[in-house]
Amino acid sequence: MRRASILVLSLVALSGCSLFQRSMRPPHAPPEEAQKFVFPALPFQEGRTTLLSGDIATAVQLAMDDFLPLDRKPPKDATPVELCLFRRDIYQVSVEQLPDGIILVGIYARTEVCDPNDTATDAGGLYAVDVRRGLIVAQQR
C-alpha cells in the first residue's frame, strides 16, 4: 500500500512540473540595437497600416505556433531550400471567419523565395481555430 502511495505521489509531482514550463518567447535584439531604433513620429497611417482584430491575430498566432514553432530548428544537414522553409517571413497567411465562430487560417510558403526554380515541395497548412477556447479544432497539411 505504501509503495502505491509513493508511486501516485511521484506521478503527481512529475505531472506538476509540466505546469511550470516556460512558454517560448520571441528573441529580442540586444539593448544597444534596440536603443538605436527610432519609432516613426506618426505610426499607423492610413494606406500603410493593416488592422487585424484580436481574434484574427490570435488565430494566426495559434496556427503559426503549431505550424512552425519558434523553438523548432532545421536538421543539421538541411539544404539551403530547407533552411529557407524554416523562416516564418517566407509564408503568407489567409484567414476567413466562419459563421460558427471558427476561423480558418491558411499558411502558404512563397516557395519561389527559397528556390528561384520553384522546385521546393509544397509547404503550408490549413487550420480551423476556435479562438474563444484557444484551440486548434482541425488541421490539414
mmCIF file of C-alpha atoms in Angstrom:
data_model
loop_
_atom_site.group_PDB
_atom_site.id
_atom_site.type_symbol
_atom_site.label_atom_id
_atom_site.label_comp_id
_atom_site.label_asym_id
_atom_site.label_seq_id
_atom_site.Cartn_x
_atom_site.Cartn_y
_atom_site.Cartn_z
ATOM 1 C CA MET A 1 0.000 0.000 0.000
ATOM 2 C CA ARG A 2 2.829 2.370 0.875
ATOM 3 C CA ARG A 3 4.543 1.728 -2.470
ATOM 4 C CA ALA A 4 1.351 2.562 -4.308
ATOM 5 C CA SER A 5 1.023 5.902 -2.491
ATOM 6 C CA ILE A 6 4.665 6.759 -3.224
ATOM 7 C CA LEU A 7 4.100 5.914 -6.892
ATOM 8 C CA VAL A 8 0.971 8.071 -7.061
ATOM 9 C CA LEU A 9 2.738 10.994 -5.325
ATOM 10 C CA SER A 10 5.691 10.669 -7.710
ATOM 11 C CA LEU A 11 3.416 10.730 -10.749
ATOM 12 C CA VAL A 12 1.550 13.779 -9.409
ATOM 13 C CA ALA A 13 4.849 15.570 -8.756
ATOM 14 C CA LEU A 14 6.144 14.783 -12.236
ATOM 15 C CA SER A 15 2.964 15.952 -13.931
ATOM 16 C CA GLY A 16 3.041 19.117 -11.820
ATOM 17 C CA CYS A 17 6.406 20.021 -13.349
ATOM 18 C CA SER A 18 4.689 20.414 -16.697
ATOM 19 C CA LEU A 19 2.690 23.291 -15.233
ATOM 20 C CA PHE A 20 5.878 25.288 -14.700
ATOM 21 C CA GLN A 21 7.264 25.113 -18.239
ATOM 22 C CA ARG A 22 8.080 28.500 -19.711
ATOM 23 C CA SER A 23 6.439 29.377 -22.943
ATOM 24 C CA MET A 24 8.718 30.118 -25.876
ATOM 25 C CA ARG A 25 9.162 33.861 -26.162
ATOM 26 C CA PRO A 26 10.441 35.512 -29.327
ATOM 27 C CA PRO A 27 14.055 36.688 -29.302
ATOM 28 C CA HIS A 28 14.746 40.376 -28.693
ATOM 29 C CA ALA A 29 17.541 42.493 -30.120
ATOM 30 C CA PRO A 30 20.345 43.433 -27.738
ATOM 31 C CA PRO A 31 19.700 46.678 -25.794
ATOM 32 C CA GLU A 32 22.257 48.650 -27.831
ATOM 33 C CA GLU A 33 20.429 47.763 -31.060
ATOM 34 C CA ALA A 34 17.015 48.493 -29.538
ATOM 35 C CA GLN A 35 18.206 51.945 -28.400
ATOM 36 C CA LYS A 36 19.179 52.832 -31.981
ATOM 37 C CA PHE A 37 15.689 52.146 -33.342
ATOM 38 C CA VAL A 38 13.586 55.261 -33.874
ATOM 39 C CA PHE A 39 9.814 54.837 -33.970
ATOM 40 C CA PRO A 40 8.020 56.905 -36.642
ATOM 41 C CA ALA A 41 6.516 60.170 -35.386
ATOM 42 C CA LEU A 42 3.096 59.218 -36.781
ATOM 43 C CA PRO A 43 2.795 55.437 -36.776
ATOM 44 C CA PHE A 44 -0.132 53.559 -38.294
ATOM 45 C CA GLN A 45 -1.112 55.981 -41.033
ATOM 46 C CA GLU A 46 -3.870 55.124 -43.479
ATOM 47 C CA GLY A 47 -2.550 53.386 -46.562
ATOM 48 C CA ARG A 48 0.415 51.908 -44.679
ATOM 49 C CA THR A 49 -1.412 50.040 -41.943
ATOM 50 C CA THR A 50 -3.081 46.658 -41.777
ATOM 51 C CA LEU A 51 -5.576 46.355 -38.940
ATOM 52 C CA LEU A 52 -6.212 42.883 -37.531
ATOM 53 C CA SER A 53 -8.893 42.162 -34.968
ATOM 54 C CA GLY A 54 -7.751 40.394 -31.814
ATOM 55 C CA ASP A 55 -9.441 37.152 -32.782
ATOM 56 C CA ILE A 56 -7.766 37.115 -36.211
ATOM 57 C CA ALA A 57 -4.349 37.882 -34.704
ATOM 58 C CA THR A 58 -4.847 35.147 -32.101
ATOM 59 C CA ALA A 59 -5.952 32.583 -34.701
ATOM 60 C CA VAL A 60 -2.919 33.338 -36.886
ATOM 61 C CA GLN A 61 -0.576 33.106 -33.900
ATOM 62 C CA LEU A 62 -2.010 29.755 -32.768
ATOM 63 C CA ALA A 63 -1.772 28.320 -36.286
ATOM 64 C CA MET A 64 1.780 29.638 -36.905
ATOM 65 C CA ASP A 65 2.973 28.420 -33.499
ATOM 66 C CA ASP A 66 1.698 24.944 -34.381
ATOM 67 C CA PHE A 67 2.898 25.007 -37.995
ATOM 68 C CA LEU A 68 6.379 26.398 -37.312
ATOM 69 C CA PRO A 69 7.140 26.675 -33.573
ATOM 70 C CA LEU A 70 9.694 29.324 -32.638
ATOM 71 C CA ASP A 71 11.939 26.732 -30.993
ATOM 72 C CA ARG A 72 11.910 24.343 -33.970
ATOM 73 C CA LYS A 73 15.314 24.052 -35.599
ATOM 74 C CA PRO A 74 16.172 22.668 -39.054
ATOM 75 C CA PRO A 75 18.166 19.439 -39.263
ATOM 76 C CA LYS A 76 21.943 19.817 -39.249
ATOM 77 C CA ASP A 77 22.174 18.531 -42.829
ATOM 78 C CA ALA A 78 19.391 20.781 -44.169
ATOM 79 C CA THR A 79 19.710 22.111 -47.702
ATOM 80 C CA PRO A 80 19.528 25.870 -48.360
ATOM 81 C CA VAL A 81 15.913 25.450 -49.521
ATOM 82 C CA GLU A 82 15.022 23.550 -46.343
ATOM 83 C CA LEU A 83 16.720 26.220 -44.207
ATOM 84 C CA CYS A 84 14.683 28.862 -46.002
ATOM 85 C CA LEU A 85 11.423 26.991 -45.300
ATOM 86 C CA PHE A 86 12.160 27.341 -41.557
ATOM 87 C CA ARG A 87 11.851 31.149 -41.856
ATOM 88 C CA ARG A 88 8.395 32.450 -40.915
ATOM 89 C CA ASP A 89 8.766 35.517 -43.142
ATOM 90 C CA ILE A 90 8.501 33.481 -46.356
ATOM 91 C CA TYR A 91 4.940 32.426 -45.563
ATOM 92 C CA GLN A 92 1.739 34.249 -46.418
ATOM 93 C CA VAL A 93 -1.460 33.807 -44.442
ATOM 94 C CA SER A 94 -5.124 33.842 -45.472
ATOM 95 C CA VAL A 95 -7.950 33.975 -42.938
ATOM 96 C CA GLU A 96 -11.692 33.507 -43.119
ATOM 97 C CA GLN A 97 -14.184 33.824 -40.276
ATOM 98 C CA LEU A 98 -16.844 31.126 -40.410
ATOM 99 C CA PRO A 99 -20.368 31.689 -39.035
ATOM 100 C CA ASP A 100 -19.876 29.222 -36.163
ATOM 101 C CA GLY A 101 -17.016 31.236 -34.612
ATOM 102 C CA ILE A 102 -14.271 29.151 -36.185
ATOM 103 C CA ILE A 103 -11.528 30.986 -38.050
ATOM 104 C CA LEU A 104 -9.838 29.268 -40.978
ATOM 105 C CA VAL A 105 -6.138 30.067 -41.255
ATOM 106 C CA GLY A 106 -4.258 29.087 -44.397
ATOM 107 C CA ILE A 107 -0.462 29.210 -44.263
ATOM 108 C CA TYR A 108 1.305 29.045 -47.628
ATOM 109 C CA ALA A 109 5.015 29.161 -48.420
ATOM 110 C CA ARG A 110 6.156 31.507 -51.139
ATOM 111 C CA THR A 111 8.469 28.768 -52.382
ATOM 112 C CA GLU A 112 9.937 30.994 -55.097
ATOM 113 C CA VAL A 113 11.633 32.976 -52.300
ATOM 114 C CA CYS A 114 13.504 29.841 -51.210
ATOM 115 C CA ASP A 115 14.058 28.347 -54.623
ATOM 116 C CA PRO A 116 14.316 30.544 -57.749
ATOM 117 C CA ASN A 117 13.476 27.452 -59.829
ATOM 118 C CA ASP A 118 10.415 26.953 -57.598
ATOM 119 C CA THR A 119 11.050 23.234 -57.220
ATOM 120 C CA ALA A 120 10.533 23.300 -53.454
ATOM 121 C CA THR A 121 7.928 20.950 -52.123
ATOM 122 C CA ASP A 122 4.543 22.363 -51.177
ATOM 123 C CA ALA A 123 4.768 23.774 -47.705
ATOM 124 C CA GLY A 124 1.782 25.000 -45.842
ATOM 125 C CA GLY A 125 -1.274 24.072 -43.913
ATOM 126 C CA LEU A 126 -4.906 24.860 -43.275
ATOM 127 C CA TYR A 127 -6.155 25.296 -39.722
ATOM 128 C CA ALA A 128 -9.586 25.594 -38.144
ATOM 129 C CA VAL A 129 -9.150 27.627 -34.946
ATOM 130 C CA ASP A 130 -11.615 28.277 -32.126
ATOM 131 C CA VAL A 131 -10.158 31.457 -30.638
ATOM 132 C CA ARG A 132 -12.580 31.609 -27.700
ATOM 133 C CA ARG A 133 -11.285 28.261 -26.483
ATOM 134 C CA GLY A 134 -7.696 28.846 -27.666
ATOM 135 C CA LEU A 135 -7.963 25.584 -29.564
ATOM 136 C CA ILE A 136 -6.944 24.262 -32.958
ATOM 137 C CA VAL A 137 -10.023 22.264 -33.911
ATOM 138 C CA ALA A 138 -8.612 20.626 -37.044
ATOM 139 C CA GLN A 139 -5.744 20.916 -39.487
ATOM 140 C CA GLN A 140 -4.727 19.789 -42.958
ATOM 141 C CA ARG A 141 -1.144 19.715 -44.170
#
